[in-house]
């Protein structure tokens, strides 16, 4: 089963009639294009993002419009790319560094964690690194351990980095524009499984502020806090659970840093139950962070233990059957939430 | 019903132990709390008591065998069969030498879950250890629900919020809220009546309170001592109002369904914030009172207001109300006239602000806003009245010598 298809179908809801519907990848291109037109300091480098238009069509048409001077392919050298970006940012530009597969952000970790995130602090604010590091995470079609990872928590762990993980075309455009107006480094992580998904995106300009989670569906019995591809799976699970009388509220974090605690806490106050669904691993992940926030700031509101539904702790596989077992599925979400509610579904 | 006596866990780290002595044999009668065996670990020996009255049916672990914690050691046939009533509290191990421990763990039944559930239902004895969600615990605390009377419906018998819905006491602690609601309704009615029936307008002025501050500073010690309670700016303002009203008898009047009645003494309301909403007790004959007497009266009435002990006589008869929000960071505000009265004076924070004298200087000032019932007085009178108040505040020493003037409206 291709998740991409499922997601595309889910997005094509009747309520979108009359509005312009484009893909997640197109929404990203549109956001970048608008900002590049507004801000001549923005340039875009990465592997295959020039004439080819990006591995996932995430930069399609930018090279044609802005030319080689502002949209340029680089060798396969993530650390060099990122170091170049940090330097250019210090010199007054606003680079977009596209790592493409986020697995390879690891090659650039020193530049990201030791340089980009710290310079604002160690220069007492005199130097800033307005740089967007763009990468695509998540597994599709069982591409194995080197092309499937969801390392967003690595970055959320580091002070000085903002981290966005959009789940809809609408959010991609609004958030990528906000990212490109930030004076400090932003890690912008799209999901490979969502690039083909479609949704309504206004043609006019809009921005989505960082630190504002979205209530993707409103409910009263249990709160599912999630992000990325798992938003759609959580919504699908919510629909199934609804039939058994379990009313699920789904919160799409949209940004991990800053984290919108208030929306989470308000929801928990209403529902009394927290489930965090994350495609990343549970251990020390954003799911642990959300659980800790709720346990320390809303313990008295909890009517049940907090549970986390995350990718099982093993490397991603090339085997489709094993990989779909590792990554949270709609069925698994339904089952674990049912158990939490003491219901048999 | 047959109860298993199991190897107890004596301390957190114990994983196994052995029976050192059996004090009973199969077929022996055992009494609740009677010691029936001793167990030993590498650290300690401990007596184990029977949790129930009954008969020792079977010993399954002999002396000297090392077994894991939780292993059944013997079975007791409980007297009276399935009554369940005596199951709780569970066996206590007599702490023969060291710390007392809870050995509820030492009993288990062959149908452990059933017994646990029935005992929860019938006695609630084990609920202290049963799972209760933090949310349910908070709710129980707020509503004063005894959790031992609640059966949990959550996974594993956890008590959750839903289980408390039926236990919300019908007539219990919501009383206070009802009274508060009534109080709120009363305030609401009066305010709406005011807005709907009184053609009010307001005038305002900023006053230099330098001299008032000086007066307050010089009087607070002696008056505080004499009156036995603190002098406040509110007291000075009450006296100021009384003096100003004495000089402006046109304002010491009430609208009386088509006619105007002149008052012979100065009765002033004072807005008091209480936990249960605003109250406005009346100080009568303020123009006759010395500052010290005003301090006493005001303190007594505000106390009564805060304790919700105001009688009807304490709240009637005022010509206007003083509302002082000077303790908050409020520059100016507008009051709503209490129906049956003619004005309300709203006083903001006393604070250092720019003030134009012959030059621009900084002075302690406050903003007074006087709202007036236009049926009682016109704009010119309101202006004169507020101007007098301002003059008294700026030359406050007259409130001392003026304190024994005659009746306000008589002249």
XYZ file of C-alpha atoms in Angstrom:
756
model
C 0.000 0.000 0.000
C 1.297 3.401 -0.827
C 0.743 5.866 1.976
C 1.087 8.705 -0.477
C -2.068 7.668 -2.238
C -4.013 7.351 0.962
C -2.957 10.795 2.012
C -3.770 12.397 -1.298
C -7.251 10.946 -1.172
C -7.775 12.148 2.346
C -6.801 15.649 1.457
C -9.118 15.806 -1.506
C -12.167 16.530 0.565
C -15.294 18.165 -0.827
C -14.881 21.163 1.474
C -11.975 22.228 -0.691
C -14.191 22.787 -3.698
C -13.630 26.167 -5.226
C -10.226 26.665 -3.650
C -6.954 26.199 -5.425
C -5.483 22.804 -4.587
C -1.766 22.156 -5.058
C 0.741 19.642 -3.742
C 2.879 19.872 -0.640
C 5.978 20.148 -2.872
C 4.414 22.914 -4.975
C 3.407 24.830 -1.849
C 7.027 24.767 -0.681
C 8.278 26.025 -4.037
C 5.688 28.796 -3.981
C 6.681 29.939 -0.500
C 10.374 29.979 -1.401
C 9.693 31.761 -4.682
C 7.663 34.509 -2.999
C 10.373 35.100 -0.430
C 13.174 35.051 -3.025
C 11.312 37.683 -5.020
C 10.918 39.825 -1.898
C 14.410 39.339 -0.503
C 17.363 39.460 -2.914
C 19.671 38.177 -0.137
C 18.124 34.728 -0.271
C 19.982 32.128 -2.303
C 19.425 28.405 -2.560
C 22.028 25.647 -2.758
C 21.835 21.876 -2.580
C 22.238 18.639 -4.404
C 20.138 18.417 -7.539
C 18.018 21.426 -6.701
C 19.065 23.384 -9.821
C 17.945 22.398 -13.336
C 16.683 19.076 -11.991
C 14.239 20.837 -9.669
C 15.046 18.760 -6.612
C 14.739 15.099 -5.858
C 11.157 15.645 -4.713
C 10.342 18.567 -7.024
C 10.837 20.772 -3.983
C 12.713 23.461 -5.954
C 11.088 23.056 -9.371
C 11.224 26.219 -11.457
C 13.413 28.232 -9.089
C 16.602 27.792 -11.134
C 14.763 28.888 -14.250
C 13.438 32.017 -12.562
C 16.367 33.099 -10.402
C 19.289 31.702 -12.383
C 22.566 30.093 -11.494
C 23.617 32.993 -9.250
C 20.867 32.332 -6.705
C 19.980 28.692 -7.248
C 22.965 26.428 -7.545
C 23.785 22.759 -7.347
C 26.536 21.633 -5.010
C 28.728 18.555 -4.798
C 27.701 15.786 -2.421
C 29.335 17.369 0.618
C 26.789 18.299 3.285
C 29.281 19.688 5.733
C 30.825 21.961 3.121
C 27.372 23.098 1.984
C 26.325 23.951 5.514
C 29.601 25.591 6.475
C 29.344 27.677 3.323
C 25.806 28.648 4.340
C 26.850 29.702 7.848
C 29.628 31.862 6.403
C 27.337 33.437 3.832
C 24.739 34.146 6.508
C 27.351 35.845 8.675
C 28.319 37.940 5.672
C 24.741 39.154 5.245
C 23.035 36.674 2.951
C 20.098 34.450 3.742
C 20.977 30.973 2.466
C 18.705 28.001 1.970
C 20.779 24.859 2.380
C 18.937 21.852 1.019
C 20.278 18.568 2.381
C 17.485 16.690 0.549
C 17.471 13.440 2.574
C 17.588 14.461 6.217
C 19.590 11.334 7.056
C 22.571 13.264 5.694
C 22.160 16.210 8.020
C 24.329 14.012 10.226
C 27.253 14.773 7.922
C 26.732 18.466 8.657
C 26.007 18.195 12.355
C 29.167 19.981 13.452
C 28.323 23.048 11.371
C 24.705 23.050 12.493
C 25.130 22.384 16.193
C 28.526 23.896 16.888
C 28.421 26.865 14.530
C 24.991 27.889 13.273
C 23.224 27.524 16.608
C 25.886 29.133 18.791
C 27.105 32.178 16.908
C 24.286 34.425 18.049
C 25.128 33.592 21.666
C 28.922 33.675 21.543
C 28.936 36.991 19.700
C 26.503 38.444 22.215
C 23.966 38.899 19.431
C 26.258 40.888 17.166
C 26.331 38.127 14.574
C 23.339 36.171 13.420
C 22.952 33.201 11.146
C 19.752 33.688 9.146
C 19.877 30.330 7.397
C 17.236 27.793 6.540
C 18.424 24.234 6.486
C 15.928 22.297 4.448
C 15.666 18.522 4.424
C 13.136 15.768 3.896
C 12.564 13.096 6.499
C 10.487 10.001 6.961
C 10.234 6.703 5.256
C 8.369 5.915 2.066
C 8.540 2.693 0.151
C 10.947 1.056 2.608
C 14.085 2.850 1.521
C 16.066 1.342 4.357
C 18.087 2.786 7.222
C 19.902 5.496 5.251
C 16.983 7.253 3.622
C 14.093 6.990 6.066
C 15.031 8.777 9.241
C 13.127 11.366 11.211
C 15.821 13.040 13.266
C 13.869 16.170 14.184
C 14.402 15.671 17.902
C 18.189 15.953 17.431
C 17.714 19.566 16.436
C 14.954 20.335 18.922
C 17.473 19.362 21.605
C 19.786 22.230 20.706
C 19.219 25.786 21.980
C 19.422 28.257 19.143
C 17.732 26.164 16.483
C 14.108 26.444 15.495
C 12.514 23.335 14.052
C 9.474 23.176 11.781
C 7.806 19.992 10.523
C 4.777 20.900 8.380
C 2.090 18.344 7.626
C -0.078 20.043 4.990
C 0.519 22.067 1.811
C -1.066 25.071 3.501
C 1.340 24.828 6.428
C 4.378 24.297 4.191
C 3.868 27.596 2.425
C 3.015 29.590 5.547
C 5.810 28.130 7.639
C 8.555 28.210 4.987
C 7.906 31.914 4.484
C 8.162 32.511 8.229
C 11.369 30.451 8.286
C 12.848 32.646 5.581
C 12.165 35.771 7.612
C 13.848 34.480 10.750
C 17.142 36.053 11.702
C 18.428 32.808 13.155
C 18.856 29.250 11.902
C 15.736 27.267 11.153
C 15.680 23.552 10.475
C 12.840 23.007 8.042
C 11.886 19.369 7.710
C 9.373 18.219 5.165
C 8.090 14.691 4.890
C 8.886 12.630 1.826
C 5.600 10.817 2.139
C 3.698 14.092 1.959
C 5.326 15.791 -1.052
C 2.645 14.409 -3.361
C -0.258 15.134 -1.035
C -2.651 17.863 -2.079
C -4.499 20.554 -0.244
C -5.916 24.053 -0.548
C -3.299 26.788 -0.624
C -4.220 30.444 -1.086
C -2.427 32.156 -3.945
C -2.009 35.303 -1.898
C 0.668 35.761 0.699
C 0.234 34.517 4.268
C 2.546 33.586 7.111
C 2.088 31.009 9.852
C 3.863 32.009 13.062
C 6.184 29.506 14.694
C 5.001 28.109 18.037
C 1.337 27.807 17.139
C 0.095 24.265 16.987
C -2.964 23.460 14.914
C -5.986 21.602 16.210
C -6.450 19.285 13.239
C -9.619 17.838 14.672
C -11.473 18.648 17.817
C -12.517 16.018 20.356
C -13.182 15.541 24.044
C -11.947 12.129 25.237
C -8.285 11.926 24.307
C -5.630 14.225 22.859
C -3.293 12.960 20.156
C -0.287 15.236 19.810
C 1.517 14.526 16.586
C 3.384 15.950 13.610
C 4.379 15.321 10.020
C 2.990 12.270 8.284
C 1.518 11.007 11.545
C -1.027 13.841 11.561
C -2.957 12.196 8.730
C -2.678 8.739 10.290
C -3.911 10.153 13.582
C -6.855 11.777 11.823
C -7.673 8.497 10.084
C -7.472 6.713 13.437
C -9.674 9.394 15.005
C -12.329 8.719 12.399
C -12.342 4.997 13.183
C -12.352 5.634 16.933
C -15.237 8.050 16.569
C -17.405 5.182 15.369
C -16.759 3.429 18.676
C -17.700 6.514 20.619
C -14.166 7.743 21.347
C -13.856 11.428 20.585
C -10.263 12.247 19.629
C -8.607 15.645 19.454
C -5.625 15.735 17.102
C -3.018 18.434 17.589
C -0.482 19.038 14.849
C 2.564 20.619 16.491
C 3.795 22.243 13.246
C 6.913 23.475 15.042
C 8.877 21.535 17.653
C 10.842 24.629 18.606
C 9.153 26.770 19.710
C 6.768 24.233 21.216
C 3.181 25.377 21.684
C 2.667 24.198 25.239
C -0.499 26.191 25.746
C -2.488 24.447 23.049
C -1.394 21.054 24.378
C -2.177 21.930 27.986
C -5.551 23.404 27.104
C -6.448 20.250 25.239
C -5.356 17.999 28.108
C -7.429 20.057 30.485
C -10.388 19.213 28.304
C -9.701 15.539 27.535
C -7.589 14.277 30.446
C -5.672 11.845 28.235
C -2.497 12.274 26.231
C -1.162 10.145 23.429
C 1.865 11.315 21.476
C 2.231 9.865 18.004
C 5.659 10.386 16.469
C 7.323 8.748 13.517
C 10.671 9.229 15.253
C 11.870 6.899 17.997
C 10.355 7.278 21.445
C 13.566 7.395 23.408
C 14.529 11.000 24.228
C 12.344 12.222 21.373
C 9.847 15.049 21.016
C 7.249 12.592 22.314
C 9.193 12.414 25.578
C 9.363 16.196 25.665
C 5.621 16.613 25.201
C 4.972 13.934 27.827
C 7.299 15.702 30.257
C 5.633 19.073 29.699
C 2.209 17.604 30.411
C 3.391 15.557 33.378
C 5.002 18.559 34.994
C 2.462 21.227 34.117
C -0.841 19.359 33.958
C -0.478 16.251 36.109
C -3.727 16.982 37.883
C -5.538 16.999 34.572
C -4.467 13.508 33.556
C -7.064 10.799 33.808
C -4.824 8.075 32.393
C -1.130 7.353 31.897
C 0.554 9.143 29.011
C 1.304 6.829 26.127
C 3.612 7.244 23.172
C 3.160 5.611 19.814
C 6.446 5.861 17.966
C 8.576 3.988 15.497
C 9.791 0.843 17.202
C 13.450 0.998 18.204
C 15.158 -0.633 15.245
C 16.724 0.722 12.071
C 14.359 1.155 9.146
C 14.361 -1.798 6.786
C 14.223 -2.473 3.069
C 11.524 -5.019 3.814
C 8.106 -3.381 3.364
C 6.417 -5.724 5.807
C 8.963 -5.097 8.541
C 9.119 -1.362 7.958
C 5.361 -0.963 8.121
C 5.476 -2.868 11.397
C 8.072 -0.494 12.807
C 6.381 2.783 11.852
C 3.088 3.620 13.614
C 0.116 2.632 11.475
C -3.498 3.721 11.657
C -4.372 0.295 13.083
C -1.756 0.566 15.789
C -2.940 4.021 16.800
C -6.545 2.791 16.966
C -5.537 -0.220 19.026
C -3.393 1.631 21.533
C -5.893 4.435 22.011
C -8.666 1.855 22.496
C -6.610 0.139 25.178
C -6.026 3.466 26.860
C -9.750 4.131 26.878
C -10.450 0.658 28.242
C -12.450 -0.205 25.142
C -12.318 -3.165 22.873
C -12.456 -2.155 19.238
C -13.001 -19.718 49.452
C -9.407 -20.639 49.528
C -6.732 -18.044 50.220
C -3.120 -18.527 49.269
C -0.479 -17.403 51.713
C 2.447 -16.337 49.565
C 6.091 -15.554 50.189
C 6.078 -11.885 51.242
C 8.469 -9.317 49.899
C 10.344 -8.001 52.899
C 11.971 -4.875 51.622
C 12.456 -3.617 48.122
C 15.312 -5.852 47.066
C 14.117 -9.220 48.346
C 13.486 -11.661 45.532
C 13.312 -14.970 47.401
C 12.969 -16.424 50.869
C 12.292 -19.625 52.725
C 9.915 -20.846 55.404
C 11.829 -21.275 58.622
C 8.989 -22.626 60.761
C 5.434 -23.766 60.278
C 3.512 -23.053 63.495
C 0.332 -24.744 62.235
C -0.435 -27.983 60.531
C -3.004 -28.778 57.898
C -6.396 -29.052 59.535
C -5.564 -26.619 62.324
C -7.932 -23.767 62.985
C -6.392 -20.360 62.454
C -7.594 -17.054 63.790
C -7.217 -13.773 61.980
C -3.892 -12.110 62.855
C -2.556 -15.293 64.367
C 1.033 -16.096 63.430
C 1.060 -19.208 61.282
C 4.600 -19.322 59.972
C 7.905 -17.528 59.963
C 9.910 -16.806 56.855
C 13.549 -15.976 56.605
C 15.715 -14.176 54.118
C 19.404 -13.445 54.138
C 18.670 -10.369 56.203
C 15.682 -10.882 58.415
C 13.192 -13.296 59.910
C 9.554 -12.370 59.916
C 6.326 -13.745 61.300
C 3.441 -14.115 58.895
C -0.096 -13.862 60.249
C -3.293 -15.295 58.923
C -5.420 -12.713 57.151
C -8.663 -14.462 58.062
C -10.420 -16.852 60.409
C -10.429 -20.342 58.946
C -8.664 -23.603 58.605
C -5.174 -24.263 57.307
C -5.981 -26.514 54.411
C -2.702 -27.341 52.789
C 0.988 -26.564 53.140
C 2.724 -26.541 49.770
C 6.205 -25.344 50.657
C 8.129 -27.123 53.345
C 10.615 -25.647 55.752
C 13.947 -24.758 54.225
C 12.986 -24.447 50.572
C 14.051 -21.201 48.966
C 11.198 -19.837 46.791
C 10.641 -16.615 44.825
C 8.543 -13.820 46.305
C 4.878 -14.400 45.578
C 5.048 -18.186 45.570
C 2.060 -19.730 47.364
C 3.202 -21.341 50.622
C -0.098 -22.654 51.951
C -3.850 -22.358 51.480
C -6.387 -21.383 54.107
C -10.045 -22.296 53.854
C -11.830 -19.252 55.063
C -14.500 -19.596 57.738
C -17.956 -18.759 56.460
C -17.005 -19.513 52.892
C -17.571 -16.856 50.352
C -18.672 -13.989 52.554
C -15.766 -11.865 51.525
C -16.431 -9.577 54.428
C -13.412 -10.629 56.381
C -10.962 -10.574 53.573
C -9.940 -7.050 54.280
C -7.748 -5.885 55.725
C -5.227 -8.419 54.514
C -2.745 -10.263 56.620
C -0.260 -8.312 58.579
C 3.150 -9.707 59.160
C 4.016 -9.134 62.764
C 7.234 -7.201 62.649
C 9.082 -9.314 65.149
C 12.246 -7.329 65.052
C 12.538 -4.734 62.337
C 10.406 -2.235 60.557
C 6.733 -2.878 59.990
C 5.841 -3.770 56.462
C 2.660 -4.137 54.575
C 2.207 -7.724 53.700
C -0.918 -7.383 51.728
C 1.313 -8.964 49.150
C 1.387 -12.136 51.184
C -2.130 -13.076 50.381
C -3.467 -13.880 47.067
C -6.406 -15.969 46.247
C -6.827 -18.436 43.511
C -9.229 -15.942 42.038
C -7.256 -12.936 43.003
C -8.955 -10.449 40.732
C -12.422 -11.363 41.794
C -11.635 -10.967 45.451
C -9.942 -7.674 44.866
C -12.890 -6.384 42.944
C -15.446 -7.587 45.430
C -13.533 -6.169 48.328
C -13.324 -2.861 46.544
C -16.989 -2.935 45.966
C -18.037 -4.025 49.402
C -15.507 -2.384 51.603
C -13.246 -0.195 49.618
C -10.473 -1.296 51.940
C -7.839 -1.661 49.287
C -8.765 1.436 47.342
C -6.019 3.411 49.002
C -3.669 1.350 46.884
C -5.912 1.049 43.865
C -5.049 3.193 40.906
C -6.648 6.608 40.842
C -5.898 8.993 38.014
C -4.441 12.331 39.103
C -7.423 14.038 37.499
C -9.878 11.954 39.504
C -7.850 12.527 42.654
C -7.998 16.278 42.126
C -11.714 16.192 41.427
C -12.345 14.054 44.501
C -10.409 16.521 46.602
C -12.337 19.453 45.187
C -15.715 17.822 45.654
C -14.880 16.178 48.951
C -15.574 12.677 47.625
C -14.303 9.729 49.624
C -12.457 7.654 47.011
C -12.948 4.457 49.001
C -16.610 4.596 48.022
C -15.814 4.722 44.321
C -15.416 1.800 41.996
C -12.940 2.332 39.194
C -14.043 1.675 35.633
C -10.761 2.491 33.893
C -8.287 -0.076 32.623
C -7.171 -2.299 35.528
C -9.883 -0.847 37.755
C -8.382 2.627 37.777
C -10.687 5.274 39.171
C -11.139 7.899 36.465
C -13.050 11.147 36.197
C -16.211 9.488 34.885
C -16.506 7.323 37.987
C -16.965 10.396 40.138
C -19.881 11.887 38.256
C -22.494 9.960 40.218
C -20.762 10.734 43.498
C -21.014 14.470 43.254
C -22.837 15.222 46.498
C -26.271 16.638 45.748
C -26.396 19.309 48.397
C -22.783 19.582 49.453
C -20.199 22.218 49.083
C -21.839 24.229 46.346
C -23.801 26.333 48.850
C -21.344 29.173 48.902
C -21.478 29.413 45.161
C -25.260 29.729 45.208
C -25.088 32.677 47.561
C -22.396 34.183 45.395
C -24.612 33.751 42.396
C -27.402 35.600 44.178
C -25.034 38.353 45.141
C -23.890 38.603 41.550
C -27.480 38.714 40.349
C -28.248 41.516 42.786
C -25.257 43.545 41.658
C -26.232 42.898 38.053
C -29.808 44.073 38.593
C -28.726 47.249 40.379
C -26.163 48.163 37.747
C -28.544 47.542 34.878
C -31.188 49.589 36.683
C -28.692 52.411 37.051
C -27.686 52.383 33.407
C -31.315 52.190 32.283
C -32.824 54.798 34.601
C -30.172 57.352 35.559
C -29.175 59.991 33.017
C -25.615 60.198 34.221
C -22.772 62.356 32.991
C -19.315 62.801 34.353
C -16.659 65.419 34.903
C -13.064 64.802 35.795
C -10.039 66.620 37.119
C -6.439 65.874 37.954
C -5.403 67.202 41.342
C -2.082 67.930 42.957
C -2.101 65.757 46.055
C 1.195 66.998 47.482
C -0.426 68.530 50.564
C -2.749 65.582 51.017
C 0.298 63.309 51.094
C 1.971 65.583 53.647
C -1.165 65.599 55.793
C -1.480 61.856 55.552
C 2.173 61.367 56.513
C 1.855 63.617 59.554
C -1.429 62.119 60.759
C -1.046 58.426 60.111
C 0.955 57.748 63.269
C -1.141 59.631 65.842
C -4.511 58.800 64.324
C -3.549 55.202 63.744
C -2.660 54.957 67.409
C -5.739 56.745 68.657
C -8.165 54.857 66.442
C -6.458 51.523 66.829
C -6.489 50.967 63.107
C -4.657 52.411 60.127
C -5.457 55.793 58.618
C -5.973 55.486 54.864
C -6.293 57.923 51.989
C -9.865 56.704 51.711
C -10.570 58.248 55.133
C -9.119 61.568 54.014
C -11.164 61.405 50.824
C -14.371 60.662 52.750
C -13.763 63.694 54.903
C -12.915 65.747 51.821
C -16.193 64.739 50.223
C -18.124 65.631 53.355
C -16.516 69.059 53.582
C -17.147 69.712 49.894
C -20.760 68.594 50.172
C -21.256 70.917 53.127
C -20.113 73.747 50.887
C -22.246 72.520 47.977
C -25.635 71.654 49.453
C -27.105 71.494 45.920
C -25.323 68.197 45.602
C -26.533 66.789 48.903
C -29.839 65.958 47.315
C -31.678 62.944 46.038
C -34.028 62.413 43.138
C -37.228 61.119 44.616
C -39.568 59.993 41.842
C -40.216 63.475 40.434
C -39.273 65.638 43.376
C -35.943 66.517 44.884
C -35.269 66.030 48.551
C -32.621 67.957 50.412
C -30.629 65.962 52.971
C -29.736 67.357 56.350
C -26.638 65.324 56.981
C -23.873 63.874 54.853
C -24.178 60.135 54.374
C -21.593 58.593 52.108
C -21.340 55.157 50.585
C -17.962 53.488 50.262
C -17.336 50.851 47.600
C -15.571 47.879 49.188
C -14.192 45.012 47.173
C -14.921 41.692 48.851
C -14.276 38.113 47.816
C -17.913 37.839 46.896
C -18.309 41.011 44.926
C -18.496 44.703 45.612
C -20.410 46.044 48.623
C -21.113 49.646 49.576
C -21.695 50.316 53.283
C -22.831 53.806 54.297
C -21.047 56.122 56.715
C -23.635 58.432 58.223
C -23.128 61.965 59.468
C -19.607 62.155 58.097
C -19.543 65.947 58.239
C -19.830 65.779 62.031
C -17.118 63.188 62.472
C -13.514 63.811 63.317
C -10.987 61.977 61.191
C -10.403 59.567 64.006
C -14.109 58.716 64.141
C -14.181 58.240 60.371
C -11.249 55.850 60.544
C -13.086 53.783 63.154
C -16.378 53.775 61.287
C -14.781 52.962 57.973
C -12.713 50.114 59.440
C -15.739 48.608 61.147
C -17.932 48.787 58.070
C -15.332 47.412 55.666
C -14.729 44.504 58.045
C -18.435 43.805 58.150
C -18.609 44.018 54.370
C -15.759 41.586 53.933
C -17.403 39.151 56.317
C -20.739 39.587 54.549
C -22.326 40.800 57.794
C -23.721 44.115 56.590
C -27.239 44.812 57.826
C -29.731 46.742 55.727
C -29.202 49.771 57.966
C -25.516 49.680 57.073
C -26.099 50.150 53.364
C -28.975 52.623 53.038
C -29.259 56.375 52.929
C -26.114 57.481 51.096
C -26.250 60.472 48.767
C -23.279 59.244 46.797
C -20.473 56.741 46.819
C -16.721 56.977 46.982
C -14.988 54.363 44.875
C -11.238 54.323 45.312
C -9.130 52.095 43.060
C -5.968 53.912 44.060
C -4.450 50.696 45.342
C -4.394 49.411 41.755
C -2.483 50.787 38.840
C -5.504 52.642 37.562
C -5.118 56.209 36.368
C -8.787 57.014 35.989
C -12.098 55.242 35.735
C -15.804 55.867 35.715
C -18.166 54.517 38.366
C -21.807 53.576 37.966
C -24.166 55.447 40.279
C -25.970 53.234 42.758
C -29.719 53.562 42.115
C -31.222 55.851 44.743
C -28.047 57.949 44.981
C -26.949 61.092 43.161
C -23.281 60.632 42.377
C -20.216 58.461 42.498
C -16.677 59.748 42.843
C -14.108 57.494 41.208
C -10.537 57.971 42.386
C -7.492 56.594 40.594
C -3.956 55.913 41.719
C -2.006 58.504 43.655
C 1.195 58.689 41.686
C 3.996 61.031 40.656
C 3.114 62.673 37.368
C 4.165 65.759 35.428
C 2.458 68.867 36.778
C 2.549 72.392 35.403
C 3.070 74.890 38.167
C 5.007 77.957 37.064
C 7.280 75.390 35.470
C 6.919 71.735 34.658
C 7.480 69.755 37.839
C 6.763 66.301 39.151
C 4.037 66.032 41.781
C 1.985 63.289 43.333
C -1.353 63.605 41.597
C -4.559 61.723 41.177
C -7.439 61.830 38.766
C -10.958 62.238 40.116
C -13.951 61.353 38.025
C -17.340 62.450 39.277
C -20.448 60.892 37.737
C -23.681 62.677 38.487
C -27.401 62.078 38.048
C -28.450 64.891 35.719
C -31.950 64.866 37.200
C -30.447 66.061 40.479
C -27.945 68.592 39.234
C -26.729 70.258 36.077
C -23.248 70.456 34.671
C -22.343 73.746 36.323
C -23.140 72.443 39.789
C -21.256 69.247 39.117
C -18.281 71.329 37.994
C -18.421 73.513 41.106
C -18.714 70.466 43.329
C -15.742 68.700 41.763
C -13.731 71.917 41.815
C -14.395 72.215 45.565
C -13.298 68.642 46.072
C -10.109 69.438 44.166
C -9.532 72.577 46.259
C -9.991 70.667 49.493
C -7.525 68.017 48.341
C -5.006 70.690 47.417
C -5.573 72.560 50.721
C -6.528 69.661 52.905
C -5.903 71.284 56.284
C -9.447 72.678 56.255
C -10.777 69.176 56.765
C -9.311 69.431 60.252
C -10.869 72.722 61.342
C -14.012 72.110 59.425
C -14.704 68.893 61.220
C -17.314 70.252 63.620
C -19.332 72.339 61.179
C -23.086 72.091 61.392
C -25.438 70.158 59.159
C -24.639 70.288 55.517
C -27.916 71.162 53.902
C -29.265 73.502 56.536
C -27.559 76.666 55.348
